[in-house]
Each structure stands twice: as structure tokens, then as C-alpha cells.
């Protein structure tokens, strides 16, 4: 019971901190919508993206919603955890009854809550500014798939937070963040890449992540390969985060 109360208290604290961070909210909630308007703002509603059957606004809506969720869970977790380790906050928490998984859960929950508005705002902008229209079940399925898929990158954020020091975490996170976003086809259709780069992109978790939403937009079931790829990366990232957490605990 005590562990549960401490975990809930930490989750509330993390949510309050995340929602008060205006800079973080801008980059995770507003920035993806602005990028959507920049990329798809002048696109017409009839031209299809090669190999997808989707218009550019419809295609980029999923890409930018995925990008926003990625920003919230990856950037939010990695830097904050590294700084808290350096400041001694994590060491203080270990003196309480809070279990290790409670700390990780609190970080993931706070990031997930912030990622939901970023998804919804991109959808609203696409519907209003570019007249994107989908069935009600598709909007709900898209929101659920992108939100659930963000857990893969939340685990990666935790792993990076325990891997890097306070000074090194930002460049490592930024390289990972931009590399996965660009090479995974979130900023531009992967079909526009050279063939050799397309072959690399299809094995990245961000490519599989966006593909979930694109399949829903096409009224198709997500490809088994994309689901399997995300599951494998989640196991790898979560396993790495758990190992690094235990290693950091032993050092303390």
C-alpha cells in the first residue's frame, strides 16, 4: 500500500512538472503541428504519395503525430533522468519505499500524458487546415496506435537517461532523435529516399511506428512485420533500461 501511494505521488509530481515546462510543451505539442503546416501546407488534396495511396496531408498527419509523441517520450525522459541522477534526486528516491519499476512507471506515465495532446493537436490541425477526413473508428484507432506505440520510445528514453551523464545526454538524445525521425521517414516520405536508404529505413522502429497509422488510414490491418519490429525494439529498449537501472543502483 505504501509503495502504491509513493508511486502515485511521484506520478502526480512528474505530470505537474511536465505540464509546467512551457518549452517542453511547445516542442512536443505545438512544434509537430507547425512542421505539418510547413510540409503539407501547399500540398493539394489529390496527389498521392508514391507507394502509399495517401495524399501528402493525410500521410504527413500520421508522420507528424508520431513525431510529436516521439518528442514527448524520448526527449522528456532521457534528459530529465540523466539530470536527476546527477543531482542526487534518484539516490534520494531509493531511500524511500518506491520500487525501481515505480520510478520508471512515473517517468513513462508523465511522458505518455504529454504525448496525447501532441497527437490530438496534429489531428485537429490536419482536419481544419487541410480538410483531412476519416471515419470515426479510424480517428480512434490512430490515436490508440500512435499513443501505444510511443511506449517503445519511452523505454528508449529511459535507457538513454541511465546510459549518459548530464553533459552527454543531450547530444546523444538529439542524434538519436533526429536520426530516427529523418531516416524513419517521419519528416518526408521514405519512398522519396534512394533505394538503399529505403532498405535501411524499413528496419527502423520509427518507420514501423508511422506505418501502423498509415495502414489504419488505408483501412488495412497493420503489417505483421511492423508490429513484430516494434515489439522487438520495445523488448530491447526496455531490457536495456532495466539493466542500466540495476547497474546504476549497484554503483550507488
PDB file of C-alpha atoms in Angstrom:
ATOM      1  CA  UNK A   1       0.000   0.000   0.000  1.00  0.00           C
ATOM      2  CA  UNK A   2       2.805   2.396   0.924  1.00  0.00           C
ATOM      3  CA  UNK A   3       4.640   1.655  -2.328  1.00  0.00           C
ATOM      4  CA  UNK A   4       1.464   2.364  -4.284  1.00  0.00           C
ATOM      5  CA  UNK A   5       0.940   5.711  -2.548  1.00  0.00           C
ATOM      6  CA  UNK A   6       4.559   6.757  -3.146  1.00  0.00           C
ATOM      7  CA  UNK A   7       4.314   5.738  -6.812  1.00  0.00           C
ATOM      8  CA  UNK A   8       1.100   7.710  -7.266  1.00  0.00           C
ATOM      9  CA  UNK A   9       2.646  10.734  -5.587  1.00  0.00           C
ATOM     10  CA  UNK A  10       5.660  10.605  -7.876  1.00  0.00           C
ATOM     11  CA  UNK A  11       3.444  10.227 -10.948  1.00  0.00           C
ATOM     12  CA  UNK A  12       1.469  13.340  -9.930  1.00  0.00           C
ATOM     13  CA  UNK A  13       4.721  15.228  -9.369  1.00  0.00           C
ATOM     14  CA  UNK A  14       6.071  14.190 -12.772  1.00  0.00           C
ATOM     15  CA  UNK A  15       2.836  15.194 -14.512  1.00  0.00           C
ATOM     16  CA  UNK A  16       2.856  18.596 -12.812  1.00  0.00           C
ATOM     17  CA  UNK A  17       6.482  19.215 -13.791  1.00  0.00           C
ATOM     18  CA  UNK A  18       5.890  18.169 -17.403  1.00  0.00           C
ATOM     19  CA  UNK A  19       2.780  20.328 -17.822  1.00  0.00           C
ATOM     20  CA  UNK A  20       4.526  23.377 -16.311  1.00  0.00           C
ATOM     21  CA  UNK A  21       7.503  23.124 -18.663  1.00  0.00           C
ATOM     22  CA  UNK A  22       6.435  25.524 -21.418  1.00  0.00           C
ATOM     23  CA  UNK A  23       9.491  24.902 -23.574  1.00  0.00           C
ATOM     24  CA  UNK A  24       8.936  21.165 -23.484  1.00  0.00           C
ATOM     25  CA  UNK A  25       5.214  21.562 -24.205  1.00  0.00           C
ATOM     26  CA  UNK A  26       5.961  23.759 -27.212  1.00  0.00           C
ATOM     27  CA  UNK A  27       8.349  21.293 -28.803  1.00  0.00           C
ATOM     28  CA  UNK A  28       6.230  18.231 -28.044  1.00  0.00           C
ATOM     29  CA  UNK A  29       2.747  19.668 -28.688  1.00  0.00           C
ATOM     30  CA  UNK A  30       2.958  22.705 -30.985  1.00  0.00           C
ATOM     31  CA  UNK A  31       6.149  22.079 -32.965  1.00  0.00           C
ATOM     32  CA  UNK A  32       4.866  18.944 -34.800  1.00  0.00           C
ATOM     33  CA  UNK A  33       1.729  20.815 -35.904  1.00  0.00           C
ATOM     34  CA  UNK A  34       3.792  23.712 -37.223  1.00  0.00           C
ATOM     35  CA  UNK A  35       6.003  21.267 -39.132  1.00  0.00           C
ATOM     36  CA  UNK A  36       2.898  19.652 -40.579  1.00  0.00           C
ATOM     37  CA  UNK A  37       1.688  23.006 -41.902  1.00  0.00           C
ATOM     38  CA  UNK A  38       5.147  23.784 -43.277  1.00  0.00           C
ATOM     39  CA  UNK A  39       5.470  20.468 -45.116  1.00  0.00           C
ATOM     40  CA  UNK A  40       1.881  19.885 -46.206  1.00  0.00           C
ATOM     41  CA  UNK A  41       0.613  23.468 -46.249  1.00  0.00           C
ATOM     42  CA  UNK A  42       0.797  23.945 -50.032  1.00  0.00           C
ATOM     43  CA  UNK A  43       0.054  20.338 -50.989  1.00  0.00           C
ATOM     44  CA  UNK A  44      -3.162  19.603 -52.858  1.00  0.00           C
ATOM     45  CA  UNK A  45      -5.708  17.037 -51.701  1.00  0.00           C
ATOM     46  CA  UNK A  46      -5.494  14.779 -54.742  1.00  0.00           C
ATOM     47  CA  UNK A  47      -1.821  13.997 -55.432  1.00  0.00           C
ATOM     48  CA  UNK A  48      -0.821  10.684 -53.863  1.00  0.00           C
ATOM     49  CA  UNK A  49       2.452   9.844 -52.140  1.00  0.00           C
ATOM     50  CA  UNK A  50       4.198   7.159 -54.181  1.00  0.00           C
ATOM     51  CA  UNK A  51       3.557   3.637 -52.967  1.00  0.00           C
ATOM     52  CA  UNK A  52       1.027   4.596 -50.283  1.00  0.00           C
ATOM     53  CA  UNK A  53      -2.224   5.635 -51.931  1.00  0.00           C
ATOM     54  CA  UNK A  54      -2.416   8.514 -49.435  1.00  0.00           C
ATOM     55  CA  UNK A  55      -2.358  12.234 -50.116  1.00  0.00           C
ATOM     56  CA  UNK A  56       0.569  14.173 -48.679  1.00  0.00           C
ATOM     57  CA  UNK A  57      -1.529  15.875 -45.950  1.00  0.00           C
ATOM     58  CA  UNK A  58      -3.009  12.526 -44.864  1.00  0.00           C
ATOM     59  CA  UNK A  59       0.393  10.831 -44.938  1.00  0.00           C
ATOM     60  CA  UNK A  60       2.159  13.639 -43.049  1.00  0.00           C
ATOM     61  CA  UNK A  61      -0.593  13.873 -40.452  1.00  0.00           C
ATOM     62  CA  UNK A  62       0.356  10.433 -39.129  1.00  0.00           C
ATOM     63  CA  UNK A  63       4.065  11.165 -39.505  1.00  0.00           C
ATOM     64  CA  UNK A  64       3.868  14.394 -37.510  1.00  0.00           C
ATOM     65  CA  UNK A  65       1.584  12.909 -34.846  1.00  0.00           C
ATOM     66  CA  UNK A  66       4.132  10.108 -34.449  1.00  0.00           C
ATOM     67  CA  UNK A  67       6.938  12.682 -34.376  1.00  0.00           C
ATOM     68  CA  UNK A  68       5.174  14.645 -31.636  1.00  0.00           C
ATOM     69  CA  UNK A  69       4.686  11.553 -29.489  1.00  0.00           C
ATOM     70  CA  UNK A  70       8.316  10.580 -30.091  1.00  0.00           C
ATOM     71  CA  UNK A  71       9.428  14.039 -28.966  1.00  0.00           C
ATOM     72  CA  UNK A  72       7.402  13.856 -25.758  1.00  0.00           C
ATOM     73  CA  UNK A  73       8.533  10.437 -24.609  1.00  0.00           C
ATOM     74  CA  UNK A  74      12.141  10.426 -25.815  1.00  0.00           C
ATOM     75  CA  UNK A  75      13.237  13.985 -25.088  1.00  0.00           C
ATOM     76  CA  UNK A  76      11.163  14.169 -21.916  1.00  0.00           C
ATOM     77  CA  UNK A  77      12.592  11.026 -20.348  1.00  0.00           C
ATOM     78  CA  UNK A  78      16.253  10.947 -21.289  1.00  0.00           C
ATOM     79  CA  UNK A  79      17.417  14.414 -20.248  1.00  0.00           C
ATOM     80  CA  UNK A  80      15.322  14.562 -17.098  1.00  0.00           C
ATOM     81  CA  UNK A  81      16.519  11.178 -15.825  1.00  0.00           C
ATOM     82  CA  UNK A  82      20.193  11.983 -16.504  1.00  0.00           C
ATOM     83  CA  UNK A  83      19.908  15.300 -14.670  1.00  0.00           C
ATOM     84  CA  UNK A  84      18.096  13.720 -11.735  1.00  0.00           C
ATOM     85  CA  UNK A  85      20.810  11.078 -11.436  1.00  0.00           C
ATOM     86  CA  UNK A  86      23.466  13.787 -11.449  1.00  0.00           C
ATOM     87  CA  UNK A  87      21.686  15.950  -8.873  1.00  0.00           C
ATOM     88  CA  UNK A  88      21.181  13.046  -6.484  1.00  0.00           C
ATOM     89  CA  UNK A  89      17.374  13.036  -6.746  1.00  0.00           C
ATOM     90  CA  UNK A  90      17.280   9.405  -7.899  1.00  0.00           C
ATOM     91  CA  UNK A  91      19.537   8.420  -4.998  1.00  0.00           C
ATOM     92  CA  UNK A  92      17.137  10.113  -2.574  1.00  0.00           C
ATOM     93  CA  UNK A  93      14.193   8.250  -4.069  1.00  0.00           C
ATOM     94  CA  UNK A  94      15.983   4.961  -3.453  1.00  0.00           C
ATOM     95  CA  UNK A  95      15.868   5.738   0.273  1.00  0.00           C
ATOM     96  CA  UNK A  96      12.058   5.695   0.131  1.00  0.00           C
ATOM     97  CA  UNK A  97       9.805   2.677  -0.296  1.00  0.00           C
ATOM     98  CA  UNK A  98       9.436   3.460  -4.020  1.00  0.00           C
ATOM     99  CA  UNK A  99      10.362   0.377  -6.080  1.00  0.00           C
ATOM    100  CA  UNK A 100      12.528   0.757  -9.174  1.00  0.00           C
ATOM    101  CA  UNK A 101       9.686  -0.088 -11.520  1.00  0.00           C
ATOM    102  CA  UNK A 102       7.608   2.655  -9.836  1.00  0.00           C
ATOM    103  CA  UNK A 103      10.167   5.280 -10.805  1.00  0.00           C
ATOM    104  CA  UNK A 104      10.264   4.066 -14.405  1.00  0.00           C
ATOM    105  CA  UNK A 105       6.447   3.914 -14.490  1.00  0.00           C
ATOM    106  CA  UNK A 106       6.176   7.501 -13.262  1.00  0.00           C
ATOM    107  CA  UNK A 107       8.531   8.712 -15.998  1.00  0.00           C
ATOM    108  CA  UNK A 108       6.691   6.779 -18.685  1.00  0.00           C
ATOM    109  CA  UNK A 109       3.258   7.890 -17.485  1.00  0.00           C
ATOM    110  CA  UNK A 110       4.143  11.580 -17.422  1.00  0.00           C
ATOM    111  CA  UNK A 111       5.624  11.409 -20.917  1.00  0.00           C
ATOM    112  CA  UNK A 112       2.642   9.454 -22.225  1.00  0.00           C
ATOM    113  CA  UNK A 113       0.179  12.028 -20.893  1.00  0.00           C
ATOM    114  CA  UNK A 114       2.045  14.853 -22.653  1.00  0.00           C
ATOM    115  CA  UNK A 115       2.279  12.824 -25.877  1.00  0.00           C
ATOM    116  CA  UNK A 116      -1.509  12.513 -26.175  1.00  0.00           C
ATOM    117  CA  UNK A 117      -2.143  16.265 -26.693  1.00  0.00           C
ATOM    118  CA  UNK A 118       0.572  16.363 -29.372  1.00  0.00           C
ATOM    119  CA  UNK A 119      -1.263  13.637 -31.304  1.00  0.00           C
ATOM    120  CA  UNK A 120      -4.673  15.272 -30.941  1.00  0.00           C
ATOM    121  CA  UNK A 121      -3.425  18.745 -31.901  1.00  0.00           C
ATOM    122  CA  UNK A 122      -1.828  17.458 -35.123  1.00  0.00           C
ATOM    123  CA  UNK A 123      -5.077  15.668 -35.996  1.00  0.00           C
ATOM    124  CA  UNK A 124      -7.122  18.826 -35.343  1.00  0.00           C
ATOM    125  CA  UNK A 125      -4.801  20.998 -37.440  1.00  0.00           C
ATOM    126  CA  UNK A 126      -4.880  18.483 -40.315  1.00  0.00           C
ATOM    127  CA  UNK A 127      -8.675  18.277 -40.214  1.00  0.00           C
ATOM    128  CA  UNK A 128      -9.196  22.043 -40.052  1.00  0.00           C
ATOM    129  CA  UNK A 129      -6.359  23.367 -42.233  1.00  0.00           C
ATOM    130  CA  UNK A 130      -6.114  20.573 -44.830  1.00  0.00           C
ATOM    131  CA  UNK A 131      -9.613  19.090 -44.649  1.00  0.00           C
ATOM    132  CA  UNK A 132      -8.367  15.588 -43.791  1.00  0.00           C
ATOM    133  CA  UNK A 133     -11.400  13.365 -43.329  1.00  0.00           C
ATOM    134  CA  UNK A 134     -11.502   9.870 -41.829  1.00  0.00           C
ATOM    135  CA  UNK A 135     -14.148   7.645 -40.283  1.00  0.00           C
ATOM    136  CA  UNK A 136     -14.688   7.892 -36.540  1.00  0.00           C
ATOM    137  CA  UNK A 137     -13.168   4.452 -35.927  1.00  0.00           C
ATOM    138  CA  UNK A 138     -10.045   5.493 -37.840  1.00  0.00           C
ATOM    139  CA  UNK A 139      -9.507   8.577 -35.684  1.00  0.00           C
ATOM    140  CA  UNK A 140      -9.863   6.473 -32.539  1.00  0.00           C
ATOM    141  CA  UNK A 141      -7.669   3.663 -33.863  1.00  0.00           C
ATOM    142  CA  UNK A 142      -4.986   6.138 -34.992  1.00  0.00           C
ATOM    143  CA  UNK A 143      -4.900   7.816 -31.589  1.00  0.00           C
ATOM    144  CA  UNK A 144      -4.653   4.490 -29.781  1.00  0.00           C
ATOM    145  CA  UNK A 145      -1.998   3.028 -32.109  1.00  0.00           C
ATOM    146  CA  UNK A 146       0.265   6.090 -32.037  1.00  0.00           C
ATOM    147  CA  UNK A 147      -0.137   6.531 -28.293  1.00  0.00           C
ATOM    148  CA  UNK A 148       0.580   2.867 -27.542  1.00  0.00           C
ATOM    149  CA  UNK A 149       3.479   2.755 -29.994  1.00  0.00           C
ATOM    150  CA  UNK A 150       5.157   5.658 -28.221  1.00  0.00           C
ATOM    151  CA  UNK A 151       5.939   3.301 -25.313  1.00  0.00           C
ATOM    152  CA  UNK A 152       8.735   1.846 -27.449  1.00  0.00           C
ATOM    153  CA  UNK A 153      10.475   5.225 -27.480  1.00  0.00           C
ATOM    154  CA  UNK A 154       9.635   5.926 -23.837  1.00  0.00           C
ATOM    155  CA  UNK A 155      11.694   2.844 -22.989  1.00  0.00           C
ATOM    156  CA  UNK A 156      14.496   4.146 -25.205  1.00  0.00           C
ATOM    157  CA  UNK A 157      14.382   7.478 -23.381  1.00  0.00           C
ATOM    158  CA  UNK A 158      14.763   5.762 -20.018  1.00  0.00           C
ATOM    159  CA  UNK A 159      17.688   3.708 -21.342  1.00  0.00           C
ATOM    160  CA  UNK A 160      19.496   6.805 -22.654  1.00  0.00           C
ATOM    161  CA  UNK A 161      18.844   8.605 -19.371  1.00  0.00           C
ATOM    162  CA  UNK A 162      20.677   5.880 -17.484  1.00  0.00           C
ATOM    163  CA  UNK A 163      23.345   5.418 -20.130  1.00  0.00           C
ATOM    164  CA  UNK A 164      24.579   9.005 -20.417  1.00  0.00           C
ATOM    165  CA  UNK A 165      25.770  11.622 -17.951  1.00  0.00           C
ATOM    166  CA  UNK A 166      24.136  15.025 -17.593  1.00  0.00           C
ATOM    167  CA  UNK A 167      26.542  16.658 -20.073  1.00  0.00           C
ATOM    168  CA  UNK A 168      26.473  13.889 -22.664  1.00  0.00           C
ATOM    169  CA  UNK A 169      22.776  13.065 -22.627  1.00  0.00           C
ATOM    170  CA  UNK A 170      21.628  15.956 -24.819  1.00  0.00           C
ATOM    171  CA  UNK A 171      23.899  15.298 -27.837  1.00  0.00           C
ATOM    172  CA  UNK A 172      23.220  11.549 -27.617  1.00  0.00           C
ATOM    173  CA  UNK A 173      19.475  12.147 -27.416  1.00  0.00           C
ATOM    174  CA  UNK A 174      19.473  14.689 -30.247  1.00  0.00           C
ATOM    175  CA  UNK A 175      21.471  12.439 -32.589  1.00  0.00           C
ATOM    176  CA  UNK A 176      19.127   9.541 -31.823  1.00  0.00           C
ATOM    177  CA  UNK A 177      16.043  11.748 -32.095  1.00  0.00           C
ATOM    178  CA  UNK A 178      16.856  13.377 -35.416  1.00  0.00           C
ATOM    179  CA  UNK A 179      18.390  10.220 -36.874  1.00  0.00           C
ATOM    180  CA  UNK A 180      15.318   8.105 -36.142  1.00  0.00           C
ATOM    181  CA  UNK A 181      12.959  10.872 -37.302  1.00  0.00           C
ATOM    182  CA  UNK A 182      14.653  11.587 -40.619  1.00  0.00           C
ATOM    183  CA  UNK A 183      15.757   8.079 -41.591  1.00  0.00           C
ATOM    184  CA  UNK A 184      12.462   6.577 -40.432  1.00  0.00           C
ATOM    185  CA  UNK A 185      10.511   8.760 -42.853  1.00  0.00           C
ATOM    186  CA  UNK A 186       8.735  10.997 -40.352  1.00  0.00           C
ATOM    187  CA  UNK A 187       9.838  14.244 -41.974  1.00  0.00           C
ATOM    188  CA  UNK A 188       9.414  13.143 -45.563  1.00  0.00           C
ATOM    189  CA  UNK A 189       8.022  10.041 -47.263  1.00  0.00           C
ATOM    190  CA  UNK A 190      10.556   7.223 -47.181  1.00  0.00           C
ATOM    191  CA  UNK A 191       9.532   6.403 -50.762  1.00  0.00           C
ATOM    192  CA  UNK A 192      11.419   9.541 -51.824  1.00  0.00           C
ATOM    193  CA  UNK A 193      14.687   8.100 -50.468  1.00  0.00           C
ATOM    194  CA  UNK A 194      17.267   6.326 -52.644  1.00  0.00           C
ATOM    195  CA  UNK A 195      16.573   2.609 -52.794  1.00  0.00           C
ATOM    196  CA  UNK A 196      19.482   1.703 -50.499  1.00  0.00           C
ATOM    197  CA  UNK A 197      18.218   4.140 -47.869  1.00  0.00           C
ATOM    198  CA  UNK A 198      14.683   2.777 -48.156  1.00  0.00           C
ATOM    199  CA  UNK A 199      16.047  -0.663 -47.320  1.00  0.00           C
ATOM    200  CA  UNK A 200      17.624   0.747 -44.151  1.00  0.00           C
ATOM    201  CA  UNK A 201      14.529   2.781 -43.226  1.00  0.00           C
ATOM    202  CA  UNK A 202      12.153  -0.174 -43.242  1.00  0.00           C
ATOM    203  CA  UNK A 203      14.087  -1.767 -40.356  1.00  0.00           C
ATOM    204  CA  UNK A 204      13.911   1.307 -38.106  1.00  0.00           C
ATOM    205  CA  UNK A 205      11.314   1.485 -35.327  1.00  0.00           C
ATOM    206  CA  UNK A 206      10.137   4.939 -36.410  1.00  0.00           C
ATOM    207  CA  UNK A 207       9.308   3.644 -39.897  1.00  0.00           C
ATOM    208  CA  UNK A 208       7.282   0.772 -38.437  1.00  0.00           C
ATOM    209  CA  UNK A 209       5.679   3.190 -35.966  1.00  0.00           C
ATOM    210  CA  UNK A 210       4.352   5.514 -38.666  1.00  0.00           C
ATOM    211  CA  UNK A 211       3.351   2.522 -40.805  1.00  0.00           C
ATOM    212  CA  UNK A 212       0.827   1.487 -38.140  1.00  0.00           C
ATOM    213  CA  UNK A 213      -1.096   4.715 -38.615  1.00  0.00           C
ATOM    214  CA  UNK A 214      -0.763   4.694 -42.383  1.00  0.00           C
ATOM    215  CA  UNK A 215      -2.288   1.214 -42.522  1.00  0.00           C
ATOM    216  CA  UNK A 216      -5.247   2.424 -40.467  1.00  0.00           C
ATOM    217  CA  UNK A 217      -5.713   5.392 -42.820  1.00  0.00           C
ATOM    218  CA  UNK A 218      -5.855   2.911 -45.700  1.00  0.00           C
ATOM    219  CA  UNK A 219      -8.410   0.811 -43.786  1.00  0.00           C
ATOM    220  CA  UNK A 220      -5.923  -2.059 -43.626  1.00  0.00           C
ATOM    221  CA  UNK A 221      -4.713  -4.114 -40.712  1.00  0.00           C
ATOM    222  CA  UNK A 222      -1.149  -3.152 -39.685  1.00  0.00           C
ATOM    223  CA  UNK A 223       1.532  -5.336 -41.248  1.00  0.00           C
ATOM    224  CA  UNK A 224       2.748  -8.149 -39.025  1.00  0.00           C
ATOM    225  CA  UNK A 225       6.362  -7.161 -39.752  1.00  0.00           C
ATOM    226  CA  UNK A 226       5.812  -3.657 -38.383  1.00  0.00           C
ATOM    227  CA  UNK A 227       4.176  -4.952 -35.204  1.00  0.00           C
ATOM    228  CA  UNK A 228       6.899  -7.559 -34.718  1.00  0.00           C
ATOM    229  CA  UNK A 229       9.638  -4.975 -35.303  1.00  0.00           C
ATOM    230  CA  UNK A 230       8.176  -2.613 -32.705  1.00  0.00           C
ATOM    231  CA  UNK A 231       7.795  -5.484 -30.239  1.00  0.00           C
ATOM    232  CA  UNK A 232      11.440  -6.484 -30.702  1.00  0.00           C
ATOM    233  CA  UNK A 233      12.668  -2.919 -30.238  1.00  0.00           C
ATOM    234  CA  UNK A 234      10.490  -2.499 -27.150  1.00  0.00           C
ATOM    235  CA  UNK A 235      11.986  -5.620 -25.579  1.00  0.00           C
ATOM    236  CA  UNK A 236      15.496  -4.416 -26.437  1.00  0.00           C
ATOM    237  CA  UNK A 237      14.968  -0.870 -25.151  1.00  0.00           C
ATOM    238  CA  UNK A 238      13.056  -1.917 -22.013  1.00  0.00           C
ATOM    239  CA  UNK A 239      15.584  -4.662 -21.278  1.00  0.00           C
ATOM    240  CA  UNK A 240      18.441  -2.216 -21.739  1.00  0.00           C
ATOM    241  CA  UNK A 241      16.740   0.329 -19.478  1.00  0.00           C
ATOM    242  CA  UNK A 242      16.202  -2.297 -16.764  1.00  0.00           C
ATOM    243  CA  UNK A 243      19.824  -3.465 -16.960  1.00  0.00           C
ATOM    244  CA  UNK A 244      21.175   0.077 -16.842  1.00  0.00           C
ATOM    245  CA  UNK A 245      18.904   0.918 -13.915  1.00  0.00           C
ATOM    246  CA  UNK A 246      20.186  -2.075 -11.930  1.00  0.00           C
ATOM    247  CA  UNK A 247      23.763  -1.206 -12.849  1.00  0.00           C
ATOM    248  CA  UNK A 248      23.259   2.379 -11.675  1.00  0.00           C
ATOM    249  CA  UNK A 249      21.704   1.109  -8.440  1.00  0.00           C
ATOM    250  CA  UNK A 250      24.717  -1.099  -7.716  1.00  0.00           C
ATOM    251  CA  UNK A 251      27.082   1.812  -8.329  1.00  0.00           C
ATOM    252  CA  UNK A 252      25.167   3.924  -5.840  1.00  0.00           C
TER     253      UNK A 252
END
